[in-house]
Coordinates of C-alpha atoms and ligand atoms in Angstrom, one line a residue:
M1307 CA 66.3 -90.2 -43.6
T1308 CA 64.9 -93.7 -43.6
P1309 CA 61.3 -94.6 -42.7
E1310 CA 60.7 -96.1 -39.2
R1311 CA 60.7 -99.8 -38.6
P1312 CA 61.1 -101.5 -35.2
D1313 CA 64.3 -103.4 -34.5
R1314 CA 66.0 -105.1 -31.6
T1315 CA 69.2 -103.2 -31.4
P1316 CA 69.7 -101.5 -27.9
P1317 CA 71.8 -98.4 -27.6
R1318 CA 74.8 -98.8 -25.2
A1319 CA 76.9 -96.5 -23.2
A1320 CA 80.6 -97.2 -23.5
S1321 CA 81.3 -96.5 -19.9
D1322 CA 82.2 -98.9 -17.1
D1323 CA 78.7 -98.4 -15.6
G1324 CA 77.9 -101.5 -17.5
P1325 CA 75.5 -101.8 -20.4
T1326 CA 72.5 -99.5 -20.3
R1327 CA 69.1 -99.4 -21.9
A1328 CA 67.9 -96.4 -23.9
D1329 CA 66.6 -94.8 -20.8
G1330 CA 70.0 -95.0 -19.1
S1331 CA 69.0 -97.9 -16.8
P1332 CA 71.2 -101.0 -16.5
E1333 CA 70.7 -103.8 -18.9
P1334 CA 71.1 -107.4 -17.6
S1335 CA 74.3 -108.9 -18.9
D1336 CA 74.0 -111.7 -21.5
R1337 CA 76.0 -114.6 -22.7
R1338 CA 77.4 -112.7 -25.6
D1339 CA 78.8 -110.0 -23.4
T1340 CA 80.7 -112.6 -21.3
D1341 CA 82.1 -114.2 -24.4
L1342 CA 83.2 -110.9 -25.9
A1343 CA 84.9 -109.8 -22.6
D1344 CA 87.5 -112.5 -23.3
D1345 CA 88.7 -110.6 -26.4
P1346 CA 89.2 -106.9 -25.6
T1347 CA 90.8 -106.1 -29.0
P1348 CA 89.1 -103.2 -30.8
A1349 CA 87.6 -104.3 -34.0
E1350 CA 88.7 -102.8 -37.3
P1351 CA 86.7 -100.0 -38.9
T1352 CA 83.7 -101.3 -41.0
S1353 CA 83.0 -100.1 -44.5
E1354 CA 80.1 -98.1 -43.0
A1355 CA 82.7 -96.3 -40.8
E1356 CA 84.9 -95.6 -43.7
E1357 CA 82.0 -94.0 -45.6
L1358 CA 80.8 -92.0 -42.6
F1359 CA 84.1 -90.7 -41.4
G1360 CA 85.9 -90.3 -44.8
D1361 CA 89.1 -88.2 -44.3
A1362 CA 88.6 -88.2 -40.6
L1363 CA 89.0 -92.0 -40.3
P1364 CA 92.7 -91.9 -39.1
R1365 CA 91.7 -89.7 -36.2
V1366 CA 88.7 -91.8 -35.4
R1367 CA 91.0 -94.8 -35.4
R1368 CA 93.3 -93.0 -33.0
F1369 CA 90.2 -92.3 -30.7
A1370 CA 89.4 -96.0 -30.9
E1371 CA 93.0 -96.8 -29.8
L1372 CA 92.8 -94.3 -26.9
L1373 CA 89.5 -96.0 -25.8
A1374 CA 91.0 -99.5 -26.0
G1375 CA 94.2 -98.5 -24.2
P1376 CA 94.1 -95.7 -21.6
G1377 CA 90.3 -95.5 -21.8
R1378 CA 90.0 -99.2 -20.8
E1379 CA 92.6 -98.8 -18.1
Q1380 CA 90.9 -95.7 -16.7
G1381 CA 87.5 -97.5 -16.7
V1382 CA 85.7 -95.1 -19.1
I1383 CA 84.9 -98.1 -21.4
G1384 CA 84.1 -101.7 -20.5
P1385 CA 86.3 -104.4 -22.1
R1386 CA 83.3 -106.1 -23.5
E1387 CA 82.5 -103.1 -25.7
L1388 CA 85.9 -103.0 -27.5
P1389 CA 85.1 -105.7 -30.2
R1390 CA 82.0 -103.7 -31.2
L1391 CA 83.5 -100.3 -30.8
W1392 CA 83.0 -99.3 -34.4
D1393 CA 79.4 -100.3 -35.1
R1394 CA 77.8 -99.9 -31.6
H1395 CA 79.6 -96.8 -30.6
L1396 CA 81.6 -94.8 -33.2
V1397 CA 79.3 -95.3 -36.2
N1398 CA 76.2 -95.1 -34.0
S1399 CA 77.5 -91.7 -32.7
A1400 CA 78.4 -90.3 -36.1
Y1401 CA 74.8 -90.9 -37.3
V1402 CA 73.6 -88.1 -35.1
G1403 CA 75.3 -85.8 -37.6
R1404 CA 72.5 -86.6 -40.1
V1405 CA 70.0 -84.5 -38.1
I1406 CA 72.4 -81.6 -37.4
P1407 CA 72.4 -78.6 -39.8
A1408 CA 75.7 -77.2 -41.1
D1409 CA 77.7 -74.9 -38.9
S1410 CA 75.6 -75.6 -35.8
S1411 CA 76.8 -75.1 -32.2
V1412 CA 76.3 -78.4 -30.4
L1413 CA 76.3 -79.4 -26.7
D1414 CA 76.7 -83.1 -26.0
I1415 CA 75.2 -83.8 -22.6
G1416 CA 76.7 -86.6 -20.5
S1417 CA 79.5 -87.3 -22.9
G1418 CA 81.1 -90.0 -20.7
A1419 CA 83.8 -91.6 -22.8
G1420 CA 83.2 -89.0 -25.5
L1421 CA 80.1 -90.4 -27.2
P1422 CA 78.6 -89.1 -29.4
G1423 CA 80.5 -85.8 -29.1
V1424 CA 84.0 -86.9 -30.1
P1425 CA 83.2 -88.9 -33.3
L1426 CA 80.7 -86.2 -34.2
A1427 CA 83.3 -83.5 -33.9
L1428 CA 85.7 -85.6 -36.0
A1429 CA 83.2 -86.3 -38.7
R1430 CA 81.8 -82.8 -38.8
P1431 CA 84.5 -80.1 -38.5
D1432 CA 81.9 -77.5 -39.4
L1433 CA 80.3 -77.9 -36.0
T1434 CA 81.3 -76.1 -32.8
V1435 CA 81.1 -78.8 -30.2
T1436 CA 81.0 -78.6 -26.4
L1437 CA 81.1 -81.7 -24.2
L1438 CA 79.3 -81.6 -20.8
E1439 CA 80.0 -84.2 -18.2
P1440 CA 79.5 -84.0 -14.4
M1441 CA 82.1 -86.7 -13.3
A1442 CA 85.6 -85.3 -12.7
R1443 CA 87.3 -88.5 -13.8
R1444 CA 85.4 -88.4 -17.1
V1445 CA 86.0 -84.7 -17.6
A1446 CA 89.8 -85.4 -17.2
W1447 CA 89.5 -88.2 -19.8
L1448 CA 87.6 -85.9 -22.2
E1449 CA 90.3 -83.2 -21.9
E1450 CA 93.0 -85.8 -22.5
V1451 CA 91.2 -87.0 -25.7
V1452 CA 90.6 -83.5 -27.0
A1453 CA 94.3 -82.7 -26.5
A1454 CA 95.5 -85.9 -28.0
L1455 CA 93.3 -85.6 -31.1
G1456 CA 94.0 -81.9 -31.5
L1457 CA 90.3 -81.2 -31.5
D1458 CA 88.8 -77.7 -31.3
V1459 CA 86.2 -78.8 -28.7
T1460 CA 85.3 -77.3 -25.3
V1461 CA 84.9 -79.6 -22.3
R1462 CA 82.8 -78.4 -19.4
R1463 CA 82.1 -80.0 -16.0
G1464 CA 78.5 -79.8 -14.8
R1465 CA 75.0 -81.3 -14.9
A1466 CA 72.6 -80.3 -17.6
E1467 CA 69.8 -79.3 -15.3
E1468 CA 72.0 -77.0 -13.1
R1469 CA 71.4 -73.2 -13.2
E1470 CA 75.2 -72.7 -13.4
T1471 CA 75.4 -74.8 -16.5
R1472 CA 72.7 -72.7 -18.2
R1473 CA 74.5 -69.5 -17.1
T1474 CA 77.9 -70.5 -18.3
C1475 CA 77.0 -72.5 -21.4
G1476 CA 74.2 -70.4 -22.8
E1477 CA 72.1 -71.9 -25.6
F1478 CA 73.0 -74.1 -28.5
D1479 CA 71.6 -74.8 -32.0
V1480 CA 71.5 -78.5 -31.1
V1481 CA 71.8 -80.5 -27.9
T1482 CA 72.8 -84.2 -28.2
A1483 CA 72.6 -87.1 -25.7
R1484 CA 73.2 -90.8 -25.7
A1485 CA 72.2 -93.2 -22.9
V1486 CA 71.8 -90.4 -20.4
A1487 CA 68.1 -90.3 -19.2
P1488 CA 64.6 -91.3 -20.3
M1489 CA 63.2 -89.0 -23.0
G1490 CA 61.0 -86.9 -20.7
R1491 CA 63.6 -86.2 -18.1
L1492 CA 66.2 -85.6 -20.8
A1493 CA 64.0 -83.0 -22.5
T1494 CA 63.4 -81.2 -19.2
W1495 CA 67.2 -81.0 -18.7
A1496 CA 68.1 -80.2 -22.3
M1497 CA 65.5 -77.9 -23.7
P1498 CA 66.6 -74.8 -21.7
L1499 CA 70.0 -75.3 -23.4
V1500 CA 68.5 -75.4 -26.9
R1501 CA 67.9 -72.0 -28.5
P1502 CA 64.3 -71.3 -29.7
G1503 CA 64.0 -72.9 -33.1
G1504 CA 66.9 -75.3 -32.3
R1505 CA 66.6 -79.0 -31.5
L1506 CA 67.4 -81.8 -29.1
A1507 CA 68.8 -85.0 -30.8
A1508 CA 68.7 -88.0 -28.6
L1509 CA 70.3 -91.3 -29.6
K1510 CA 67.9 -94.1 -28.6
G1511 CA 67.3 -97.8 -29.3
A1512 CA 64.1 -99.6 -30.3
S1513 CA 62.4 -97.9 -27.3
A1514 CA 62.4 -94.5 -29.2
H1515 CA 58.7 -94.5 -30.3
D1516 CA 57.5 -95.8 -26.9
E1517 CA 59.5 -93.2 -25.0
V1518 CA 58.1 -90.4 -27.3
R1519 CA 54.6 -91.5 -26.8
R1520 CA 55.0 -92.1 -23.0
D1521 CA 56.7 -88.8 -22.3
A1522 CA 54.7 -86.6 -24.8
N1523 CA 53.5 -84.3 -22.0
D1524 CA 57.0 -83.8 -20.6
L1525 CA 58.3 -83.0 -24.1
R1526 CA 55.6 -80.3 -24.6
A1527 CA 56.1 -78.9 -21.1
A1528 CA 59.8 -78.6 -21.7
G1529 CA 59.2 -76.4 -24.8
G1530 CA 59.2 -79.2 -27.4
G1531 CA 57.2 -78.8 -30.6
E1532 CA 57.4 -81.2 -33.5
V1533 CA 59.0 -84.6 -32.7
E1534 CA 60.5 -86.9 -35.3
V1535 CA 62.2 -90.3 -34.9
V1536 CA 64.9 -90.8 -37.6
R1537 CA 66.2 -94.3 -38.2
C1538 CA 69.7 -94.7 -39.6
G1539 CA 71.9 -97.7 -40.4
A1540 CA 70.9 -101.4 -40.5
G1541 CA 71.5 -104.5 -38.5
D1542 CA 73.9 -103.9 -35.7
T1543 CA 74.4 -100.2 -36.5
T1544 CA 70.7 -99.4 -36.5
T1545 CA 70.2 -96.1 -34.7
H1546 CA 67.1 -94.2 -33.7
I1547 CA 67.5 -90.5 -33.2
V1548 CA 64.6 -88.7 -31.5
V1549 CA 64.6 -85.1 -32.7
V1550 CA 62.6 -82.7 -30.6
H1551 CA 62.3 -79.3 -32.2
R1552 CA 62.2 -76.4 -29.7
T1553 CA 59.3 -74.0 -30.3
E1554 CA 60.2 -70.4 -31.2
R1555 CA 58.2 -69.2 -28.3
R1556 CA 60.3 -68.8 -25.1
T1557 CA 58.9 -70.8 -22.1
A1558 CA 59.5 -69.9 -18.5
A1559 CA 62.3 -72.4 -18.3
G1560 CA 64.0 -70.7 -21.3
S1561 CA 63.9 -67.2 -19.8
G1562 CA 66.6 -67.8 -17.3
P1563 CA 70.0 -66.2 -17.0
G1564 CA 71.5 -68.2 -19.9
A1565 CA 68.6 -67.6 -22.3
G1566 CA 69.4 -65.7 -25.5
R1567 CA 73.1 -66.4 -25.3
R1568 CA 74.5 -68.7 -28.0
G1569 CA 76.8 -71.5 -27.0
R1570 CA 80.2 -70.3 -26.2
G1571 CA 83.2 -71.1 -28.4
R1572 CA 81.2 -70.9 -31.6
K1573 CA 83.6 -71.1 -34.6
D1574 CA 84.3 -67.8 -36.3
R1575 CA 83.1 -68.2 -39.8
S1576 CA 84.6 -65.0 -41.0
S1577 CA 88.2 -66.1 -40.8
Ligands
SAM875 C1 75.5 -94.2 -19.3 S1 76.6 -92.9 -19.5 C2 76.6 -92.6 -21.2 C3 77.9 -91.9 -21.7 C4 78.0 -91.6 -23.2 N1 77.0 -90.7 -23.6 C5 77.9 -92.9 -24.0 O1 76.9 -93.1 -24.8 O2 78.7 -93.8 -23.8 C6 75.7 -91.5 -18.8 C7 76.6 -90.3 -18.7 O3 75.8 -89.2 -18.4 C8 76.3 -88.4 -17.3 N2 75.2 -87.8 -16.6 C9 74.4 -88.3 -15.7 N3 73.5 -87.4 -15.3 C10 73.8 -86.2 -16.0 C11 73.3 -84.9 -15.9 N4 72.3 -84.6 -15.1 N5 73.8 -83.9 -16.7 C12 74.9 -84.3 -17.6 N6 75.4 -85.5 -17.6 C13 74.9 -86.5 -16.8 C14 77.1 -89.5 -16.5 O4 78.1 -88.9 -15.7 C15 77.6 -90.4 -17.6 O5 78.9 -90.0 -18.0

């Protein structure tokens, strides 16, 4: 874990919603985006990607091809994102694995094109990953990707804050999210899906510290205890991960129907 230092790298969603800020709001387009849109070819994996993904690299490359081909056609990823697919999206996503303990059950909220959930599942086969997404078109895409890559990953349709999601999904060791909502709102949605003693890991940009300070009351009210901001990578791949540890004490929000049940589809370690 690297000590904190501010940087200018914004996190981006891969979807066709257009570029987003850390809080999920749209980011004004810039000159560079327009220039890059002229060349939709996915870039080649960087040395950082080779190191992070190791033996999983061929399957991550296949995911990159799916994004650049059918993903682009189906509008789950914008063409301007393709040249920076590896550093801005795939490497950025894999970094979240650094704050996830071995053998954890993981719920990725608002997976969209499959980020960070798919690269994470590829890089960390010890994890039991569930992807949660409310939009039917994106759910269909995620199911396609999971089948094409032969992943042992569950895809669910729903919104994080819905009672039905809590009832059917239960609780997870770790909940991840990238470009879904501002920190306070995200914690309110996600913490009931985190088991007591587990954690929320949110991929954010340079706004991470400001969001944590601004939304401190919401994080506490949602059942958050200790909060860390972990910085990974450098330059274009700089990633800030806000880790909110859930207190062991169960809050009112955590005593609902899904409380106490571990995330479904957990891998059987005995076999
Ligand atoms: C900006 S996109 C980010 C997608 C992906 N995480 C990424 O980084 O490319 C936000 C995603 O969150 C989903 N989303 C929005 N509100 C949600 C909610 N309440 N619960 C779960 N997902 C939600 C949207 O459908 C969309 O796919």
